[in-house]
Tab-separated table of C-alpha atoms (C1' of nucleotides) in Angstrom:
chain	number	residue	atom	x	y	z
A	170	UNK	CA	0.000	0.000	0.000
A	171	UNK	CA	2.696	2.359	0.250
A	172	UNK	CA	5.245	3.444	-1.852
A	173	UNK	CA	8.855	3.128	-0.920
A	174	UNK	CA	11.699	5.387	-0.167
A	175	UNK	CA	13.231	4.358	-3.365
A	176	UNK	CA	10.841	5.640	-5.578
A	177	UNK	CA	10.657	8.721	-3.877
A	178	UNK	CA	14.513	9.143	-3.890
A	179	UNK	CA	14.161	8.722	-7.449
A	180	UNK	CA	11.519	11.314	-8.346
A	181	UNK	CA	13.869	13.500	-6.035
A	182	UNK	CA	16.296	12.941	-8.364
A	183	UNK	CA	14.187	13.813	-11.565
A	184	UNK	CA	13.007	16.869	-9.654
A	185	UNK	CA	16.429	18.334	-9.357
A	186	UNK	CA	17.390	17.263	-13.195
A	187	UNK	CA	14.201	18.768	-14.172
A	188	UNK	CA	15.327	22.565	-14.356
A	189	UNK	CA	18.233	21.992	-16.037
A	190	UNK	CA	16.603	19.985	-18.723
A	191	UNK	CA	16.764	23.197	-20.928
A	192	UNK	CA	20.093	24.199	-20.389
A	193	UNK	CA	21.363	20.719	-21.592
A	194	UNK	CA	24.424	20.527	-18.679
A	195	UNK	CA	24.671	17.898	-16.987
A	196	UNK	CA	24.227	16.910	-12.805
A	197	UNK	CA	26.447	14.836	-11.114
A	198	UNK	CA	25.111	12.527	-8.480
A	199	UNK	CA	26.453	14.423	-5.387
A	200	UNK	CA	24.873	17.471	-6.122
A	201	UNK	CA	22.003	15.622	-6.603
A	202	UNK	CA	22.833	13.391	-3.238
A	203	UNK	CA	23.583	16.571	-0.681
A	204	UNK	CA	20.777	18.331	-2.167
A	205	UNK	CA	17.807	16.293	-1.165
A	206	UNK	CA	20.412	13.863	1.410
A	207	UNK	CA	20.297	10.960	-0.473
A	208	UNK	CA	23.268	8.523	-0.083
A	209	UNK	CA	24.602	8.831	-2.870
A	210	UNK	CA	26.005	4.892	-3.401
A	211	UNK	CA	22.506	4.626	-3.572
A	212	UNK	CA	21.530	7.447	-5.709
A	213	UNK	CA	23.792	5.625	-8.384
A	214	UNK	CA	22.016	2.070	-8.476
A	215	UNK	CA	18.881	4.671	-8.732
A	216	UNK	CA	20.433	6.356	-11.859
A	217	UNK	CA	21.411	3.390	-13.162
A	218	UNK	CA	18.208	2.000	-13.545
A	219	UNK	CA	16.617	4.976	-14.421
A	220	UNK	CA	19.065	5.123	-17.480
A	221	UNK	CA	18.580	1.886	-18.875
A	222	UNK	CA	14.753	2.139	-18.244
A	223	UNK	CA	15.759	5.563	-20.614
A	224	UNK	CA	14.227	8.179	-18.612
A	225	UNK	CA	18.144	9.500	-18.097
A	226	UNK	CA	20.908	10.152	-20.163
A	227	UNK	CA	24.453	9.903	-18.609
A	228	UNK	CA	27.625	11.413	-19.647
A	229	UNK	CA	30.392	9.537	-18.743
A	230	UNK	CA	33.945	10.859	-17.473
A	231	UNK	CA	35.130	14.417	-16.505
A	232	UNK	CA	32.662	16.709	-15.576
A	233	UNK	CA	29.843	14.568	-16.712
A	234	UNK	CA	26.717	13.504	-14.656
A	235	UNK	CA	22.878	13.035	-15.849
A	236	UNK	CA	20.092	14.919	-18.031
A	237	UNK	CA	16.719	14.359	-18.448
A	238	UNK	CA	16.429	11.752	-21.518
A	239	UNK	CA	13.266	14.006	-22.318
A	240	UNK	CA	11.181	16.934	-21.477
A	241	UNK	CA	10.073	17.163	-17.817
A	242	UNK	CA	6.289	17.770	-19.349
A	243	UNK	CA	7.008	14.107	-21.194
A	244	UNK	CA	7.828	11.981	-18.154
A	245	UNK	CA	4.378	10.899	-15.725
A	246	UNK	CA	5.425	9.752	-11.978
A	247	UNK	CA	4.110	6.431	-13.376
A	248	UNK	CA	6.730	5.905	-15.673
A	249	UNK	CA	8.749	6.617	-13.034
A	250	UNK	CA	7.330	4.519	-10.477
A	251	UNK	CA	7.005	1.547	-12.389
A	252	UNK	CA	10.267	0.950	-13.473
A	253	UNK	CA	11.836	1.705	-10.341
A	254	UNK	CA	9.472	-0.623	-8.462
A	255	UNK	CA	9.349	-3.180	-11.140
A	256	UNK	CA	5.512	-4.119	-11.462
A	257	UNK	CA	5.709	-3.879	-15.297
A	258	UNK	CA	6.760	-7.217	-16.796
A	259	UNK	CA	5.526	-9.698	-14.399
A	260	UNK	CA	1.919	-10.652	-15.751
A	261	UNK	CA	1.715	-12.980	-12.992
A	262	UNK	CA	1.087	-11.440	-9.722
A	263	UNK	CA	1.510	-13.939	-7.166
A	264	UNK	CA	-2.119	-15.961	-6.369
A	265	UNK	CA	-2.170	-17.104	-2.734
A	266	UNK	CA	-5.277	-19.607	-3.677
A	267	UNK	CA	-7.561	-19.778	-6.498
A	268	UNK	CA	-11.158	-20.361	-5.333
A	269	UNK	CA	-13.825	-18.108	-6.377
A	270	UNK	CA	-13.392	-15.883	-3.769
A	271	UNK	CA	-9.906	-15.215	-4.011
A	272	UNK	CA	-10.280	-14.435	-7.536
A	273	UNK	CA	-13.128	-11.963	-6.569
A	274	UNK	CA	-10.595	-10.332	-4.459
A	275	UNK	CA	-7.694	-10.458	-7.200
A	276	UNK	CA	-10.169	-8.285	-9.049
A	277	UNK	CA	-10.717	-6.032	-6.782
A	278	UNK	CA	-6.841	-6.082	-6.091
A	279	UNK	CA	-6.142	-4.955	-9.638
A	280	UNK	CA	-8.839	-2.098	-9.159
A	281	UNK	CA	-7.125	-0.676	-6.073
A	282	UNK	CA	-3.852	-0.608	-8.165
A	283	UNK	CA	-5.698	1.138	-11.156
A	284	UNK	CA	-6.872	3.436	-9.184
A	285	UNK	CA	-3.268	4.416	-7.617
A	286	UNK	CA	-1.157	3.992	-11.150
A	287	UNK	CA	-4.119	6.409	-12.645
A	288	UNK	CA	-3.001	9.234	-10.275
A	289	UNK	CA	0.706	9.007	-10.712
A	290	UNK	CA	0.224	8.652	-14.385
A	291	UNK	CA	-2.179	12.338	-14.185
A	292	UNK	CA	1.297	13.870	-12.883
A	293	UNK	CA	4.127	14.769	-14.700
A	294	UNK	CA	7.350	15.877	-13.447
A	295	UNK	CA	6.825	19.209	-14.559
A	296	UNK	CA	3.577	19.368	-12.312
A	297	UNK	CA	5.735	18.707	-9.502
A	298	UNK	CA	8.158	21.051	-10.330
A	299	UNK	CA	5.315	24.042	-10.808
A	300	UNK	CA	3.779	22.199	-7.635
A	301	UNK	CA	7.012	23.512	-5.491
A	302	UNK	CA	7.333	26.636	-6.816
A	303	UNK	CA	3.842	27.565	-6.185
A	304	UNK	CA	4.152	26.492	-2.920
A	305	UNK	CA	7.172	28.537	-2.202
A	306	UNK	CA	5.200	31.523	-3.684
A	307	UNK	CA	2.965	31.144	-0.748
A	308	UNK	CA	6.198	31.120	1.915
A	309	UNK	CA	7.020	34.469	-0.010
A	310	UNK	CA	3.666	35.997	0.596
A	311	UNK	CA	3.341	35.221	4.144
A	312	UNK	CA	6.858	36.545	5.038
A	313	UNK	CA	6.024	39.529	3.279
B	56	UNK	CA	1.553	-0.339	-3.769
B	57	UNK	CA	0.840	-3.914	-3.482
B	58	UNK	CA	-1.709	-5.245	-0.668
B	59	UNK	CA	-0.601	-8.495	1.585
B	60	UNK	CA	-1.558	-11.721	1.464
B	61	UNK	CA	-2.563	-11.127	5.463
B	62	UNK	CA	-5.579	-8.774	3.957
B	63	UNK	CA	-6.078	-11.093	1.316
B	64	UNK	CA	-6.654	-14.232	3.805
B	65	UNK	CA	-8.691	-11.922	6.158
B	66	UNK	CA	-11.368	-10.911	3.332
B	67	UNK	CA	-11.235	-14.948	2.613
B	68	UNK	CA	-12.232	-15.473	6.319
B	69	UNK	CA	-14.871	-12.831	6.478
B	70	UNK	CA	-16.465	-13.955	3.260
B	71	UNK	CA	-16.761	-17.215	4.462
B	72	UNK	CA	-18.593	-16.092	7.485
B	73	UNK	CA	-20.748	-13.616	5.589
B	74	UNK	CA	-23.409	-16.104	4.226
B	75	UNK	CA	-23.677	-17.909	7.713
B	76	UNK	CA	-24.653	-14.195	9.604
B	77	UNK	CA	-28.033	-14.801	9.112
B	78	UNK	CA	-28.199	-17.768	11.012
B	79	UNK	CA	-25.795	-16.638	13.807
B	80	UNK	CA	-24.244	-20.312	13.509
B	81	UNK	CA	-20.184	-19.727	13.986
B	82	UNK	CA	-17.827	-21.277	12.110
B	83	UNK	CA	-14.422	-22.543	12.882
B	84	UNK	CA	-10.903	-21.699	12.378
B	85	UNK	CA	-10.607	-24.695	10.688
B	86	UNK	CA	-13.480	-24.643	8.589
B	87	UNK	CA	-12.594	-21.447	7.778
B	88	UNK	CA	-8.570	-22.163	6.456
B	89	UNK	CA	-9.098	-25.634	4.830
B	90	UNK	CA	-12.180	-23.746	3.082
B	91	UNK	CA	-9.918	-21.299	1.976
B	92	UNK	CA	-6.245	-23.233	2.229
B	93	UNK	CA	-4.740	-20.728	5.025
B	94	UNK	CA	-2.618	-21.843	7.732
B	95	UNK	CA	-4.775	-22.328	10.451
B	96	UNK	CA	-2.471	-21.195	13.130
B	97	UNK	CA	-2.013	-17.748	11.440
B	98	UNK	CA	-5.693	-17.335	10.542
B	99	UNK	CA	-6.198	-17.222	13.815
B	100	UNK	CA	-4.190	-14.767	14.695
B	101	UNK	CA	-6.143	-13.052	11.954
B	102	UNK	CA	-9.018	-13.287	13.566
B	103	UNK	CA	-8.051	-11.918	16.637
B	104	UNK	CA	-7.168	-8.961	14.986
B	105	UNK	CA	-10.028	-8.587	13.490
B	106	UNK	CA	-12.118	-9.318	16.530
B	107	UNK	CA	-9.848	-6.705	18.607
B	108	UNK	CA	-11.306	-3.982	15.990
B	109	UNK	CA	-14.653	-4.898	16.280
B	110	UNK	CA	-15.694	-6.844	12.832
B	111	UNK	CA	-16.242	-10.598	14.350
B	112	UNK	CA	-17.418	-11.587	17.458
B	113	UNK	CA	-16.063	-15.168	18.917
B	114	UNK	CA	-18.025	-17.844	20.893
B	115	UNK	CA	-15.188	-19.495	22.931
B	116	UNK	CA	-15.470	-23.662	23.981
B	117	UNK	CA	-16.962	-26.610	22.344
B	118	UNK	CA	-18.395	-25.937	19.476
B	119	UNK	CA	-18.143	-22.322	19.427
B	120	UNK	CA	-15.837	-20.209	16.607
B	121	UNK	CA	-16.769	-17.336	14.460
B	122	UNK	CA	-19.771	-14.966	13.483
B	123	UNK	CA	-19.606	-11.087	12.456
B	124	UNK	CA	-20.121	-8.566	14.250
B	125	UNK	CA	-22.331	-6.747	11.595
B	126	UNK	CA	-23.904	-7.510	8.618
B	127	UNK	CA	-22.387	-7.849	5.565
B	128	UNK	CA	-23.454	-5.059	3.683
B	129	UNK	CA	-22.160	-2.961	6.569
B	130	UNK	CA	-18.321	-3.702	6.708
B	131	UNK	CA	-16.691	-2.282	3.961
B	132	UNK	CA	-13.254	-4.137	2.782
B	133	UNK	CA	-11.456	-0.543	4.134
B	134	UNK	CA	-12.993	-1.675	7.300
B	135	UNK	CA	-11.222	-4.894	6.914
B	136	UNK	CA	-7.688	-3.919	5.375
B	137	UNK	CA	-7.407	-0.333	7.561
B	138	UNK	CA	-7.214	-2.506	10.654
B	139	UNK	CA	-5.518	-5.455	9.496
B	140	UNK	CA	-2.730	-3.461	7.647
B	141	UNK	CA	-2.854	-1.640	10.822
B	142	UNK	CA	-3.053	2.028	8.817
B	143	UNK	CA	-5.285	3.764	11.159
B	144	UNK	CA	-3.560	5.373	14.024
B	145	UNK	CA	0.107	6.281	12.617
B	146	UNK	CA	-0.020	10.085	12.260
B	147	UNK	CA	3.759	10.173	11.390
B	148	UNK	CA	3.912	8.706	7.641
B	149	UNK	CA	7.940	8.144	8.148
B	150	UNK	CA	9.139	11.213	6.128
B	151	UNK	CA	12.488	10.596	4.250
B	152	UNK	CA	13.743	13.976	4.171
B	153	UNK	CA	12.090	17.594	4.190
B	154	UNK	CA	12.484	19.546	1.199
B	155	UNK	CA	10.024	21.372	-0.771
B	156	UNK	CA	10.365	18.631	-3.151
B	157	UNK	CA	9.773	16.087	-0.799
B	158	UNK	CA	6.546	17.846	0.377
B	159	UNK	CA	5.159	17.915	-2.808
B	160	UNK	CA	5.653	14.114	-3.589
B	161	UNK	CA	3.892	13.396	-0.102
B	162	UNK	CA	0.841	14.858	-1.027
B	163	UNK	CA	0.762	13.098	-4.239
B	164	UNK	CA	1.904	9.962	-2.022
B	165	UNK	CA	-1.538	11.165	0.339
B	166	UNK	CA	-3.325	11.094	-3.033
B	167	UNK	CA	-2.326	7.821	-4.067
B	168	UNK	CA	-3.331	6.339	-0.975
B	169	UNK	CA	-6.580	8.483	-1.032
B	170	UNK	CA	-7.115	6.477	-4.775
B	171	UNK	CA	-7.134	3.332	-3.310
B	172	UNK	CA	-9.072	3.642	0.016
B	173	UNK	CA	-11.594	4.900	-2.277
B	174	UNK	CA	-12.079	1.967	-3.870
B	175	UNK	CA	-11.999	-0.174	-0.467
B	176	UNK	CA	-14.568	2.050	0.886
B	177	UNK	CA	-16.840	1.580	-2.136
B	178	UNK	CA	-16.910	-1.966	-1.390
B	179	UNK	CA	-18.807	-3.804	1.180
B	180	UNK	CA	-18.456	-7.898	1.853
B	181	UNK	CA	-22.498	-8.534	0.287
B	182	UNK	CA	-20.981	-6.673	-2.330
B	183	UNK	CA	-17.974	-9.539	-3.186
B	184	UNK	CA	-20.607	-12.204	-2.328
B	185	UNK	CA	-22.590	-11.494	-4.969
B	186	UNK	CA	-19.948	-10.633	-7.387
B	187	UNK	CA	-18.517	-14.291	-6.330
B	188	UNK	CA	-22.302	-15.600	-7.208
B	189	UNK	CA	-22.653	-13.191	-10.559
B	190	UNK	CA	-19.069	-15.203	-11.890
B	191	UNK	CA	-20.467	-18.846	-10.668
B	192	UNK	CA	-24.012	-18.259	-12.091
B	193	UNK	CA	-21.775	-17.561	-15.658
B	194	UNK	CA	-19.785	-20.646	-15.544
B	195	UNK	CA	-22.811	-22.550	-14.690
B	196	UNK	CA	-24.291	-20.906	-18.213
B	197	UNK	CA	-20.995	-21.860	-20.037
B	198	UNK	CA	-21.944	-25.816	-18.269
B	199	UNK	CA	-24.777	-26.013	-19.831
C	258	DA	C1'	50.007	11.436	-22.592
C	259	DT	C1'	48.563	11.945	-18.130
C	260	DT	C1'	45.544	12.735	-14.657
C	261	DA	C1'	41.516	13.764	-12.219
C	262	DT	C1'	36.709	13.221	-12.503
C	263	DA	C1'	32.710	10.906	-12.802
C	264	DC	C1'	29.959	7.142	-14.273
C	265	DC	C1'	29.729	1.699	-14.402
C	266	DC	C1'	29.245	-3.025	-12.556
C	267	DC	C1'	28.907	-6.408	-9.166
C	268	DG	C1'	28.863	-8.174	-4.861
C	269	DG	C1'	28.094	-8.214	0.189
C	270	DT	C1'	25.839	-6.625	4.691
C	271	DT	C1'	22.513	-5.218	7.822
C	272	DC	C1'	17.977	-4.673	9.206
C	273	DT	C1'	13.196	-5.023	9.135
C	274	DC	C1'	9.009	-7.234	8.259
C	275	DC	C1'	5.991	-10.757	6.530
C	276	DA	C1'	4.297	-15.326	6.843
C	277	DC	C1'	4.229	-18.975	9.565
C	278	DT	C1'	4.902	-22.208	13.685
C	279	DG	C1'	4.646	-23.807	18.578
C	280	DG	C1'	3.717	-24.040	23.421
C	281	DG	C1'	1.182	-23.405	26.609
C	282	DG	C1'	-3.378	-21.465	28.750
C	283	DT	C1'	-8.723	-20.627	29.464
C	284	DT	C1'	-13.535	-21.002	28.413
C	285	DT	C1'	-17.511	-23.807	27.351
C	286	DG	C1'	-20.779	-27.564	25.771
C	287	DC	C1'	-21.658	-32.321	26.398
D	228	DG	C1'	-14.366	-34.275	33.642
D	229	DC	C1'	-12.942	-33.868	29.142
D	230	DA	C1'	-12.612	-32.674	24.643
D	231	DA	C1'	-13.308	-28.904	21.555
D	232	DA	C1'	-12.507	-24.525	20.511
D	233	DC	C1'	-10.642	-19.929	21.230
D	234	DC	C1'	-6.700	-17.052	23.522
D	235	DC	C1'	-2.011	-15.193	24.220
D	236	DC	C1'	2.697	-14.782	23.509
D	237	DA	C1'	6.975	-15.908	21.748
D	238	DG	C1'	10.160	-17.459	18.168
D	239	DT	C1'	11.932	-18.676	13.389
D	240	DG	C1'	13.030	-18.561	8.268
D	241	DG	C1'	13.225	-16.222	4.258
D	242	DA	C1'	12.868	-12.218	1.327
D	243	DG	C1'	13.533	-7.767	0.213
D	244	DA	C1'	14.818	-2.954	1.183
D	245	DA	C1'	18.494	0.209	2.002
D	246	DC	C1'	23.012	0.706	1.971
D	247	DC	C1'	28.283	0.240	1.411
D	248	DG	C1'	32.669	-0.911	-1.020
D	249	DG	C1'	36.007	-2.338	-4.412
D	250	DG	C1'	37.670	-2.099	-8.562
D	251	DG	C1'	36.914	-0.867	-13.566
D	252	DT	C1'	36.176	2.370	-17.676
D	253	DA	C1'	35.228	6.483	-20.319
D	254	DT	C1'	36.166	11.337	-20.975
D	255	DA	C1'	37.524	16.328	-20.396
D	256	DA	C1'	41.088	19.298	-19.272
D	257	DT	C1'	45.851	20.100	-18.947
DNA sequence: ATTATACCCCGGTTCTCCACTGGGGTTTGC
DNA sequence: GCAAACCCCAGTGGAGAACCGGGGTATAAT
């Protein structure tokens, strides 16, 4: 039922590769690390499965580091999620037992998980991005 | 994201008991998780749960076991998977780190969650029941 | 060319939690 | 009384999550 530090670690990530998407340069994972304390041995399996899932584009060697693959408006928190919590190519969830009942239940299952990949696929990065910044807009105004 | 096999066994237990409420007869652990193939021993503790928050009541000694506490139609499977996941009474959703981006992916984490209780709530046990019936009176169709 | 920087790959470790098991008790109908 | 059933509490095995580390490889800058 809930969703695990890793994904959120890696939609942390995406969040702080997100502005620089434009610019084209490149992030290296400690920036990204110390900036939202994330270890950053971590960070890297993170990265490196967000790469070959091709969300994230690395550049290797001397002041390389990571770019959005595509625009922030392009990537949903569900393409996100999914392929850093696996649940895409297993067709088989596991089936404790298989009497009528359960199988009620396994359809109900699959409508609770509808229900949760349909929100994560209405966001996009960019939302979150705007999200924050809105919010920080509201900080502004009050200390004014 | 995904929901245990301990809620799964739990809805298997209370739909078992669901047709026998009108009579008021209990049924056994036993019946109950060689009905349904669950380890007995863990069913029970199941059940205790479950009795603990108020959905079954338990007739102790010879030939006592199981009955619910309510009817059917009134015990929605939130009812049942709130207090066996045990999501009720944590105020403190265990908060990885605290930056503005991190807010922002709570709430959509809160929305997520808010998704799928919504289904749970829209379902009641009568409601699986007859859904299990609807399915059985279809392969009976495909029988004949 | 050399060197420093940063990603890349692979493996191990620790910790927590789920699913399950077992050993006793206590209540109750016959 | 005694057997059937629930009751309580404690422990165990395995899996997966969250890390950590060592050594390699590509690349930019000098």
């Amino acid at each position: 039922m809930d969703l695990s530090a890793k994904s959120e670690y890696a939609l942390l990530a995406l969040l702080e590769l997100s502005p620089h998407y434009a610019s084209g340069e490149p992030l290296q994972i400690r920036q990204i690390a110390s900036q939202q304390s994330i270890p950053d041995r971590y960070l890297e399996q993170l990265l490196a499965t967000l790469r070959r899932a091709g969300l994230v584009k690395s550049q290797r060697g001397a002041r390389g580091g990571y770019i959005l693959a595509r625009d922030p408006w392009k990537i949903t928190l569900y393409d996100v999620v999914s392929c850093i919590e696996g649940f895409e190519p297993q067709a088989d969830p596991p089936q404790v037992s298989d009497t009528p009942e359960a199988l009620v239940i396994q359809d109900v299952w699959g409508e609770v998980r509808q229900a949760a990949e349909g929100v994560l696929q209405r966001y996009t990065l960019q939302d979150l991005v705007e999200k924050r910044n809105a919010k920080q807009q509201i900080d502004i105004m009050y200390y004014i």
